[in-house]
Amino acid sequence: METDPLALDVLYLLLLASVVLCGVLGLALRRASRRRSVATPVDPYQGLLAPEADRTRRQHETQLTGMRAERDQALAANQHLHFQLTELRGSIEARIAAEVDGRLAAALEARVEAAVEARVAAVLEARVEAGVAARLAEASAQAPARFAPRGSDQVQEPPGAPPQSPAVPHQLPLGRDCAADSTVDGADLGPLIVRAASVRGPRQREDGEHRRDAVLLGLVTEIPTPTLLSVVAAGAPRGLWSQSAAQRACRSLAAQVGRYGERLGSVLDRGGDPDPRTATLPAGYAAARDEAEDGELAGLLRAAVRGVGRSVGFVARSEGGATSIGADAAVPETDAEAEVAFTALLSELGDRQRRRHVAFGLGDTCVLRLRNGVWETVFTGVPEARLPTDADELRWARFETRPIDLVAVCTAPVAELLLCDDLGGWFARRWAHGRPHLTEFFSDVNVRVRCSGGDRSVVCLWDFGEARRAPEPA
């Protein structure tokens, strides 16, 4: 049987095409399997059962969570340690700086103290030498006059010269109303230091006359606010019973102020601040005699002074020999034998930066204030007015003191000394620091200088504002 060559060729082509097609299909299947294997990740839990795979997965996740928590804790601990290290470094640097500053300050202070001590020692030594030389020269110049026999012509000390010693009387007074030659009193009342003295004048000592002044210090317990009463009374220069009248005026005024103490306390508490423009002219004085016009304070003060005037008049009549107050009521000479001028001062006690005072009185007594080394008049009465007849001539004034101020309630002779240019400066230097001993204060008041007046009586109040600022006793 013969085969057709064309059919064989076709058969060969078909076989060849099938073989090629099979190769192409195999290659395509291989590439597709490779792509599927790359796109689909291998599951590590594929070979495991589903429950076991879940349990293993959860264990791994739990371990991973724990490791993350430990990592966070480690990071937080590291950050805390970093903060502590920063704080420790700042604290160490601050301590080092403070130690360095302290040592530098101590070294500088020691050097400054050494320099200051050396300078002060040099200045003090120079001043001591100059003071000793000056005192020697002064003593040499005054020796002939001090040791000259009595009765010879002596050179008087100038008014501004410091005294060498207080004056001493050489005879006792001859009057029937005589009292002690001198009296001194005082107290340290916390921030307020008070000293009082009354001394017979040099002229009265030479003439053998008795002292006619009196002073009084007392606490007015009837006033709710602690209040100090200071009184200076000056008897008539030639009054026969002026000394007794002055003492009676002081005691009676204390009693009268206590009698009206509660009402005075309420009025003083309501009182406003003093007007600084009335530093020299007495505030509260009115020419009218109507108490309503003068104010409640003026009315109370005037009522108290009227009571004092009646008490002083009783002294004049009783000492003058009358049997009753009305027996010699028409005899003006009896009152003239016991005339008294006075000034009183009510001062608040306790720690105060602005201490209020009320001054009142009549006559030539006055109140002075020492501030910044200068004496100034803050109150004066009517010079011609006297008790027991002129009680309605009362004047009064409010004023204040600041810490380190000095107030002097004094009679005219002491005011003359304090307002003198040279001697006033000497008193200002002596009394500027406050708290003198009673004997020292008495010696200052009894300074051996002459003045135109008679007896010397003064009450001095040093105001330090607070008790802790008052100087310690020497």
Short mmCIF file of C-alpha atoms in Angstrom, two decimals:
data_model
loop_
_atom_site.label_atom_id
_atom_site.label_comp_id
_atom_site.label_asym_id
_atom_site.label_seq_id
_atom_site.Cartn_x
_atom_site.Cartn_y
_atom_site.Cartn_z
CA MET A 1 0.00 0.00 0.00
CA GLU A 2 1.50 3.21 -1.00
CA THR A 3 1.45 6.19 1.30
CA ASP A 4 0.91 9.64 0.08
CA PRO A 5 4.02 11.79 0.79
CA LEU A 6 1.89 14.88 1.28
CA ALA A 7 -0.14 13.21 3.99
CA LEU A 8 3.03 12.19 5.75
CA ASP A 9 4.31 15.71 5.71
CA VAL A 10 1.06 16.96 7.18
CA LEU A 11 1.17 14.29 9.83
CA TYR A 12 4.74 15.23 10.73
CA LEU A 13 3.78 18.87 10.99
CA LEU A 14 0.85 18.07 13.23
CA LEU A 15 3.08 15.98 15.48
CA LEU A 16 5.66 18.72 15.61
CA ALA A 17 3.02 21.33 16.39
CA SER A 18 1.59 19.19 19.20
CA VAL A 19 5.06 18.72 20.67
CA VAL A 20 5.71 22.48 20.55
CA LEU A 21 2.32 23.17 22.00
CA CYS A 22 2.97 20.75 24.84
CA GLY A 23 6.35 22.44 25.56
CA VAL A 24 4.75 25.86 25.56
CA LEU A 25 1.98 24.70 27.88
CA GLY A 26 4.50 23.10 30.24
CA LEU A 27 6.59 26.26 30.33
CA ALA A 28 3.53 28.38 31.01
CA LEU A 29 2.39 26.11 33.84
CA ARG A 30 5.85 26.27 35.42
CA ARG A 31 5.93 30.06 35.32
CA ALA A 32 2.46 30.30 36.80
CA SER A 33 3.40 27.99 39.66
CA ARG A 34 6.49 30.09 40.38
CA ARG A 35 4.43 33.29 40.47
CA ARG A 36 1.92 31.72 42.85
CA SER A 37 4.64 30.55 45.15
CA VAL A 38 6.18 34.06 45.32
CA ALA A 39 2.86 35.92 45.90
CA THR A 40 1.59 33.60 48.60
CA PRO A 41 3.77 33.67 51.83
CA VAL A 42 4.58 30.51 53.52
CA ASP A 43 2.49 30.03 56.64
CA PRO A 44 4.67 28.59 59.42
CA TYR A 45 1.60 27.14 60.96
CA GLN A 46 0.39 25.56 57.73
CA GLY A 47 1.50 22.12 58.69
CA LEU A 48 -0.09 22.36 62.14
CA LEU A 49 -3.60 21.85 63.19
CA ALA A 50 -5.77 24.94 63.57
CA PRO A 51 -6.08 24.90 67.45
CA GLU A 52 -2.41 24.25 67.95
CA ALA A 53 -1.53 26.98 65.45
CA ASP A 54 -3.73 29.49 67.29
CA ARG A 55 -2.22 28.58 70.64
CA THR A 56 1.30 28.89 69.33
CA ARG A 57 0.46 32.22 67.69
CA ARG A 58 -1.01 33.58 70.95
CA GLN A 59 2.06 32.47 72.90
CA HIS A 60 4.33 34.26 70.46
CA GLU A 61 2.16 37.39 70.60
CA THR A 62 2.18 37.31 74.43
CA GLN A 63 5.97 37.02 74.46
CA LEU A 64 6.23 39.86 71.97
CA THR A 65 3.93 42.06 74.12
CA GLY A 66 6.00 41.30 77.24
CA MET A 67 9.19 42.14 75.43
CA ARG A 68 7.69 45.44 74.28
CA ALA A 69 6.56 46.26 77.87
CA GLU A 70 10.05 45.47 79.20
CA ARG A 71 11.50 47.67 76.51
CA ASP A 72 9.15 50.57 77.50
CA GLN A 73 10.02 50.12 81.19
CA ALA A 74 13.68 50.13 80.38
CA LEU A 75 13.25 53.33 78.35
CA ALA A 76 11.26 55.00 81.20
CA ALA A 77 13.88 53.96 83.78
CA ASN A 78 16.59 55.30 81.54
CA GLN A 79 14.76 58.62 81.17
CA HIS A 80 14.20 58.87 84.97
CA LEU A 81 17.86 58.18 85.58
CA HIS A 82 18.69 60.88 83.06
CA PHE A 83 16.47 63.39 84.91
CA GLN A 84 17.99 62.42 88.28
CA LEU A 85 21.45 62.82 86.85
CA THR A 86 20.53 66.27 85.52
CA GLU A 87 19.08 67.37 88.90
CA LEU A 88 22.06 65.97 90.77
CA ARG A 89 24.40 67.81 88.45
CA GLY A 90 22.47 71.10 89.01
CA SER A 91 22.42 70.61 92.80
CA ILE A 92 26.14 69.90 92.88
CA GLU A 93 26.86 72.97 90.75
CA ALA A 94 24.62 75.14 93.01
CA ARG A 95 26.35 73.84 96.16
CA ILE A 96 29.73 74.45 94.65
CA ALA A 97 28.71 78.00 93.65
CA ALA A 98 27.24 78.73 97.10
CA GLU A 99 30.34 77.39 98.84
CA VAL A 100 32.57 79.48 96.62
CA ASP A 101 30.43 82.59 97.19
CA GLY A 102 30.36 81.98 100.94
CA ARG A 103 34.12 81.59 101.15
CA LEU A 104 34.68 84.65 98.98
CA ALA A 105 32.21 86.69 101.10
CA ALA A 106 33.84 85.51 104.34
CA ALA A 107 37.28 86.39 103.03
CA LEU A 108 36.06 89.79 101.82
CA GLU A 109 34.23 90.47 105.11
CA ALA A 110 37.29 89.53 107.13
CA ARG A 111 39.42 91.83 105.01
CA VAL A 112 36.89 94.68 105.32
CA GLU A 113 36.55 94.17 109.10
CA ALA A 114 40.30 94.24 109.49
CA ALA A 115 40.52 97.43 107.45
CA VAL A 116 37.63 99.04 109.35
CA GLU A 117 39.06 98.06 112.73
CA ALA A 118 42.41 99.47 111.80
CA ARG A 119 40.79 102.69 110.55
CA VAL A 120 38.55 103.01 113.62
CA ALA A 121 41.46 102.36 115.95
CA ALA A 122 43.48 105.05 114.22
CA VAL A 123 40.60 107.55 114.31
CA LEU A 124 39.79 106.80 117.96
CA GLU A 125 43.40 107.13 118.95
CA ALA A 126 43.63 110.47 117.18
CA ARG A 127 40.39 111.69 118.77
CA VAL A 128 41.44 110.53 122.22
CA GLU A 129 44.73 112.33 121.91
CA ALA A 130 42.99 115.49 120.69
CA GLY A 131 40.33 115.24 123.44
CA VAL A 132 42.94 114.74 126.15
CA ALA A 133 44.93 117.68 124.88
CA ALA A 134 41.82 119.87 124.74
CA ARG A 135 40.69 118.88 128.24
CA LEU A 136 44.15 119.49 129.63
CA ALA A 137 44.23 122.92 128.02
CA GLU A 138 40.74 123.70 129.30
CA ALA A 139 41.59 122.51 132.82
CA SER A 140 44.74 124.56 132.80
CA ALA A 141 42.82 127.66 131.72
CA GLN A 142 40.08 127.16 134.33
CA ALA A 143 42.31 126.15 137.22
CA PRO A 144 43.01 129.72 138.50
CA ALA A 145 39.32 130.61 138.51
CA ARG A 146 38.13 127.34 140.08
CA PHE A 147 40.68 127.30 142.90
CA ALA A 148 40.65 131.03 143.67
CA PRO A 149 39.44 132.02 147.17
CA ARG A 150 35.73 132.79 147.57
CA GLY A 151 34.91 136.46 147.27
CA SER A 152 37.60 137.14 144.72
CA ASP A 153 36.77 138.06 141.16
CA GLN A 154 36.24 134.81 139.21
CA VAL A 155 36.01 134.41 135.48
CA GLN A 156 32.55 133.00 134.68
CA GLU A 157 32.23 130.15 132.23
CA PRO A 158 30.62 131.03 128.90
CA PRO A 159 26.99 129.90 128.53
CA GLY A 160 27.88 127.20 126.01
CA ALA A 161 30.78 125.65 127.93
CA PRO A 162 30.32 122.09 129.27
CA PRO A 163 30.05 122.01 133.06
CA GLN A 164 32.80 120.56 135.18
CA SER A 165 30.49 119.47 138.02
CA PRO A 166 26.92 120.18 139.17
CA ALA A 167 26.37 123.15 141.43
CA VAL A 168 26.11 122.43 145.17
CA PRO A 169 24.13 124.71 147.55
CA HIS A 170 26.08 126.31 150.38
CA GLN A 171 23.14 127.12 152.64
CA LEU A 172 19.64 125.84 153.38
CA PRO A 173 16.51 127.80 152.42
CA LEU A 174 15.03 130.15 155.00
CA GLY A 175 11.36 130.26 153.93
CA ARG A 176 8.57 128.63 155.96
CA ASP A 177 7.32 126.78 152.84
CA CYS A 178 10.70 125.25 152.08
CA ALA A 179 11.20 121.87 150.45
CA ALA A 180 14.13 119.78 149.29
CA ASP A 181 16.75 121.65 147.27
CA SER A 182 16.35 119.23 144.36
CA THR A 183 14.25 116.27 143.32
CA VAL A 184 14.72 113.75 140.50
CA ASP A 185 12.51 110.98 139.16
CA GLY A 186 12.22 108.76 136.10
CA ALA A 187 11.21 105.43 134.59
CA ASP A 188 11.95 103.23 131.56
CA LEU A 189 8.52 102.49 130.07
CA GLY A 190 9.48 100.26 127.15
CA PRO A 191 9.93 102.49 124.10
CA LEU A 192 9.32 105.65 126.16
CA ILE A 193 12.13 106.75 128.49
CA VAL A 194 11.17 109.50 130.93
CA ARG A 195 13.29 111.57 133.33
CA ALA A 196 12.19 114.44 135.57
CA ALA A 197 14.09 116.88 137.76
CA SER A 198 13.38 120.04 139.72
CA VAL A 199 16.37 122.06 140.97
CA ARG A 200 16.60 125.25 143.01
CA GLY A 201 18.00 128.06 140.88
CA PRO A 202 21.48 129.55 141.47
CA ARG A 203 20.04 132.93 142.46
CA GLN A 204 17.62 131.33 144.93
CA ARG A 205 20.53 129.45 146.50
CA GLU A 206 22.54 132.60 146.92
CA ASP A 207 19.58 134.48 148.41
CA GLY A 208 18.58 131.59 150.70
CA GLU A 209 15.14 131.24 149.09
CA HIS A 210 13.33 127.93 148.82
CA ARG A 211 12.53 126.05 145.62
CA ARG A 212 9.10 126.93 144.27
CA ASP A 213 8.79 124.43 141.40
CA ALA A 214 7.44 120.89 141.37
CA VAL A 215 7.31 117.98 138.90
CA LEU A 216 5.13 114.88 138.74
CA LEU A 217 5.13 111.64 136.74
CA GLY A 218 2.21 109.25 136.89
CA LEU A 219 0.16 106.70 134.98
CA VAL A 220 -3.49 107.59 134.42
CA THR A 221 -5.05 104.21 135.11
CA GLU A 222 -8.57 105.54 134.55
CA ILE A 223 -7.88 106.01 130.82
CA PRO A 224 -8.38 102.65 129.02
CA THR A 225 -5.30 103.17 126.82
CA PRO A 226 -2.08 103.22 128.91
CA THR A 227 -1.27 106.91 129.26
CA LEU A 228 1.52 108.80 130.99
CA LEU A 229 0.87 112.14 132.73
CA SER A 230 3.85 114.52 133.02
CA VAL A 231 3.40 117.79 134.92
CA VAL A 232 5.72 120.73 135.52
CA ALA A 233 4.46 123.44 137.91
CA ALA A 234 6.21 126.76 138.62
CA GLY A 235 5.25 128.75 141.69
CA ALA A 236 5.32 132.53 141.86
CA PRO A 237 8.92 133.77 142.30
CA ARG A 238 8.07 135.69 145.50
CA GLY A 239 5.01 133.75 146.60
CA LEU A 240 5.03 132.84 150.25
CA TRP A 241 3.24 129.52 149.70
CA SER A 242 4.16 128.91 146.06
CA GLN A 243 6.01 125.66 146.72
CA SER A 244 3.07 124.05 148.47
CA ALA A 245 0.80 125.41 145.75
CA ALA A 246 2.99 123.89 143.02
CA GLN A 247 2.99 120.49 144.71
CA ARG A 248 -0.76 120.69 145.29
CA ALA A 249 -1.30 121.64 141.63
CA CYS A 250 0.58 118.53 140.46
CA ARG A 251 -1.23 116.13 142.77
CA SER A 252 -4.64 117.73 142.18
CA LEU A 253 -4.17 117.66 138.39
CA ALA A 254 -3.41 113.94 138.53
CA ALA A 255 -6.60 113.39 140.54
CA GLN A 256 -8.71 115.56 138.22
CA VAL A 257 -7.42 113.85 135.06
CA GLY A 258 -8.24 110.51 136.65
CA ARG A 259 -11.71 111.77 137.50
CA TYR A 260 -12.41 112.51 133.82
CA GLY A 261 -10.17 109.68 132.60
CA GLU A 262 -12.77 107.50 130.87
CA ARG A 263 -14.27 110.40 128.92
CA LEU A 264 -10.82 111.77 128.11
CA GLY A 265 -9.77 108.37 126.80
CA SER A 266 -12.73 108.18 124.42
CA VAL A 267 -12.12 111.73 123.17
CA LEU A 268 -8.40 111.10 122.67
CA ASP A 269 -9.10 107.91 120.72
CA ARG A 270 -11.52 109.77 118.46
CA GLY A 271 -9.14 112.63 117.93
CA GLY A 272 -7.69 113.04 114.47
CA ASP A 273 -4.08 113.50 113.50
CA PRO A 274 -2.55 116.79 114.65
CA ASP A 275 -2.19 119.54 112.09
CA PRO A 276 1.54 120.07 111.43
CA ARG A 277 0.84 123.73 110.64
CA THR A 278 0.04 124.34 114.32
CA ALA A 279 3.56 123.51 115.50
CA THR A 280 4.11 126.82 117.27
CA LEU A 281 0.62 128.26 117.74
CA PRO A 282 -1.39 126.33 120.34
CA ALA A 283 -4.19 124.40 118.64
CA GLY A 284 -7.52 124.19 120.40
CA TYR A 285 -7.30 127.61 122.09
CA ALA A 286 -10.33 129.81 121.61
CA ALA A 287 -11.00 133.29 122.93
CA ALA A 288 -14.61 132.37 123.72
CA ARG A 289 -15.34 130.76 127.06
CA ASP A 290 -18.10 128.53 125.71
CA GLU A 291 -17.08 124.89 126.12
CA ALA A 292 -19.20 123.86 123.14
CA GLU A 293 -17.14 126.13 120.88
CA ASP A 294 -13.85 124.82 122.25
CA GLY A 295 -14.87 121.19 121.77
CA GLU A 296 -15.39 118.27 124.11
CA LEU A 297 -11.67 117.82 124.80
CA ALA A 298 -11.21 121.47 125.70
CA GLY A 299 -14.27 121.29 127.95
CA LEU A 300 -12.93 118.27 129.84
CA LEU A 301 -9.48 119.80 130.24
CA ARG A 302 -10.90 123.11 131.37
CA ALA A 303 -13.15 121.37 133.92
CA ALA A 304 -10.14 119.50 135.31
CA VAL A 305 -8.06 122.69 135.54
CA ARG A 306 -10.88 124.49 137.33
CA GLY A 307 -10.80 121.76 139.95
CA VAL A 308 -7.05 122.26 140.28
CA GLY A 309 -7.60 126.01 140.68
CA ARG A 310 -10.02 125.43 143.57
CA SER A 311 -7.50 123.13 145.24
CA VAL A 312 -4.68 125.67 144.86
CA GLY A 313 -6.94 128.43 146.21
CA PHE A 314 -7.65 126.30 149.26
CA VAL A 315 -3.89 126.02 149.89
CA ALA A 316 -3.54 129.81 149.72
CA ARG A 317 -6.36 130.40 152.16
CA SER A 318 -5.49 127.62 154.59
CA GLU A 319 -1.77 128.41 154.71
CA GLY A 320 -2.54 132.11 154.90
CA GLY A 321 -4.44 131.61 158.17
CA ALA A 322 -8.12 131.71 157.07
CA THR A 323 -10.53 129.44 158.89
CA SER A 324 -12.65 128.68 155.80
CA ILE A 325 -12.58 129.08 152.08
CA GLY A 326 -15.13 131.87 152.13
CA ALA A 327 -13.58 133.82 154.98
CA ASP A 328 -11.01 135.59 152.82
CA ALA A 329 -12.60 135.07 149.43
CA ALA A 330 -12.45 138.79 148.81
CA VAL A 331 -8.73 139.10 149.61
CA PRO A 332 -6.77 138.82 146.31
CA GLU A 333 -3.43 139.08 148.15
CA THR A 334 -3.99 135.58 149.54
CA ASP A 335 -4.25 134.05 146.08
CA ALA A 336 -1.15 135.98 144.96
CA GLU A 337 0.91 134.17 147.60
CA ALA A 338 0.15 130.81 145.91
CA GLU A 339 0.10 131.56 142.19
CA VAL A 340 1.13 128.65 139.97
CA ALA A 341 1.84 128.23 136.26
CA PHE A 342 1.85 124.71 134.89
CA THR A 343 2.07 122.57 131.76
CA ALA A 344 0.87 118.98 131.59
CA LEU A 345 1.40 116.36 128.90
CA LEU A 346 -0.68 113.24 128.21
CA SER A 347 1.35 110.68 126.21
CA GLU A 348 0.31 107.32 124.79
CA LEU A 349 2.41 104.35 125.89
CA GLY A 350 3.28 101.18 123.99
CA ASP A 351 5.04 100.52 120.68
CA ARG A 352 4.02 103.24 118.21
CA GLN A 353 5.63 104.72 115.13
CA ARG A 354 3.55 107.89 115.57
CA ARG A 355 2.97 108.65 119.25
CA ARG A 356 0.18 111.13 120.04
CA HIS A 357 0.47 113.71 122.81
CA VAL A 358 -1.86 116.32 124.25
CA ALA A 359 -0.26 119.32 125.98
CA PHE A 360 -2.27 121.78 128.05
CA GLY A 361 -1.54 124.44 130.62
CA LEU A 362 -1.25 128.12 131.37
CA GLY A 363 1.54 130.48 132.30
CA ASP A 364 5.07 130.74 130.92
CA THR A 365 5.80 127.00 130.99
CA CYS A 366 6.11 125.29 127.59
CA VAL A 367 6.81 122.10 125.64
CA LEU A 368 9.85 121.77 123.36
CA ARG A 369 10.72 119.00 120.91
CA LEU A 370 14.21 117.99 119.81
CA ARG A 371 14.25 116.63 116.25
CA ASN A 372 17.35 116.29 114.07
CA GLY A 373 19.41 118.18 116.64
CA VAL A 374 17.15 121.28 116.62
CA TRP A 375 14.91 122.43 119.47
CA GLU A 376 11.46 123.64 118.43
CA THR A 377 8.53 124.95 120.48
CA VAL A 378 5.34 122.90 120.10
CA PHE A 379 3.25 124.40 122.91
CA THR A 380 3.15 127.58 124.99
CA GLY A 381 0.56 128.87 127.44
CA VAL A 382 -0.66 132.37 128.16
CA PRO A 383 2.39 133.92 129.90
CA GLU A 384 0.40 136.11 132.32
CA ALA A 385 -2.16 133.45 133.34
CA ARG A 386 -1.87 131.74 136.73
CA LEU A 387 -3.86 129.49 139.00
CA PRO A 388 -6.04 129.74 141.01
CA THR A 389 -7.70 132.70 139.26
CA ASP A 390 -7.11 132.19 135.51
CA ALA A 391 -8.29 128.62 134.88
CA ASP A 392 -10.39 129.74 131.89
CA GLU A 393 -7.22 130.93 130.10
CA LEU A 394 -6.28 127.32 129.47
CA ARG A 395 -4.63 126.42 126.17
CA TRP A 396 -4.12 122.98 124.72
CA ALA A 397 -2.51 121.40 121.65
CA ARG A 398 -2.15 118.03 119.97
CA PHE A 399 1.14 116.94 118.42
CA GLU A 400 3.01 113.77 117.50
CA THR A 401 6.50 112.38 117.92
CA ARG A 402 8.41 110.00 115.73
CA PRO A 403 11.07 107.52 116.86
CA ILE A 404 14.24 109.19 118.19
CA ASP A 405 12.35 112.41 119.07
CA LEU A 406 12.81 114.05 122.48
CA VAL A 407 10.08 116.06 124.21
CA ALA A 408 10.87 118.44 127.07
CA VAL A 409 8.11 119.81 129.33
CA CYS A 410 9.88 122.66 131.09
CA THR A 411 9.65 125.91 132.95
CA ALA A 412 10.82 129.20 131.46
CA PRO A 413 14.43 129.07 132.83
CA VAL A 414 15.03 125.62 131.34
CA ALA A 415 13.44 126.69 128.05
CA GLU A 416 15.84 129.66 127.99
CA LEU A 417 18.81 127.29 128.35
CA LEU A 418 17.57 124.83 125.73
CA LEU A 419 16.77 127.54 123.16
CA CYS A 420 20.15 129.21 123.65
CA ASP A 421 22.35 128.65 120.59
CA ASP A 422 25.47 127.35 122.36
CA LEU A 423 24.06 125.66 125.46
CA GLY A 424 21.04 124.30 123.56
CA GLY A 425 23.41 122.46 121.24
CA TRP A 426 25.29 121.08 124.25
CA PHE A 427 22.05 119.75 125.78
CA ALA A 428 21.05 118.30 122.39
CA ARG A 429 24.32 116.38 122.16
CA ARG A 430 24.08 115.21 125.76
CA TRP A 431 20.50 113.99 125.44
CA ALA A 432 20.41 112.81 121.84
CA HIS A 433 20.84 109.09 122.62
CA GLY A 434 18.44 108.81 125.57
CA ARG A 435 18.28 106.72 128.77
CA PRO A 436 20.61 108.78 131.00
CA HIS A 437 21.06 107.73 134.61
CA LEU A 438 19.01 109.71 137.11
CA THR A 439 22.14 111.23 138.62
CA GLU A 440 23.50 112.09 135.18
CA PHE A 441 20.23 113.73 134.18
CA PHE A 442 20.18 115.67 137.47
CA SER A 443 23.73 116.89 136.82
CA ASP A 444 22.76 118.08 133.34
CA VAL A 445 19.76 120.05 134.64
CA ASN A 446 21.94 121.42 137.46
CA VAL A 447 24.56 122.67 135.00
CA ARG A 448 26.72 125.42 136.45
CA VAL A 449 25.63 128.28 134.18
CA ARG A 450 23.56 131.32 134.98
CA CYS A 451 20.27 132.22 133.38
CA SER A 452 17.79 135.05 133.89
CA GLY A 453 15.16 132.79 135.48
CA GLY A 454 14.87 131.00 138.78
CA ASP A 455 14.27 127.33 139.55
CA ARG A 456 14.83 124.73 136.84
CA SER A 457 12.21 122.03 136.35
CA VAL A 458 11.90 119.75 133.33
CA VAL A 459 10.43 116.41 132.27
CA CYS A 460 12.13 114.77 129.27
CA LEU A 461 10.57 111.96 127.23
CA TRP A 462 12.67 109.98 124.74
CA ASP A 463 10.50 108.21 122.13
CA PHE A 464 12.12 105.18 120.44
CA GLY A 465 8.95 103.89 118.75
CA GLU A 466 9.41 100.26 119.80
CA ALA A 467 10.77 98.76 123.02
CA ARG A 468 13.35 96.68 121.14
CA ARG A 469 14.88 99.87 119.72
CA ALA A 470 15.36 101.52 123.11
CA PRO A 471 19.02 101.58 124.23
CA GLU A 472 20.09 99.16 126.91
CA PRO A 473 20.91 100.60 130.35
CA ALA A 474 24.57 101.57 130.57
#
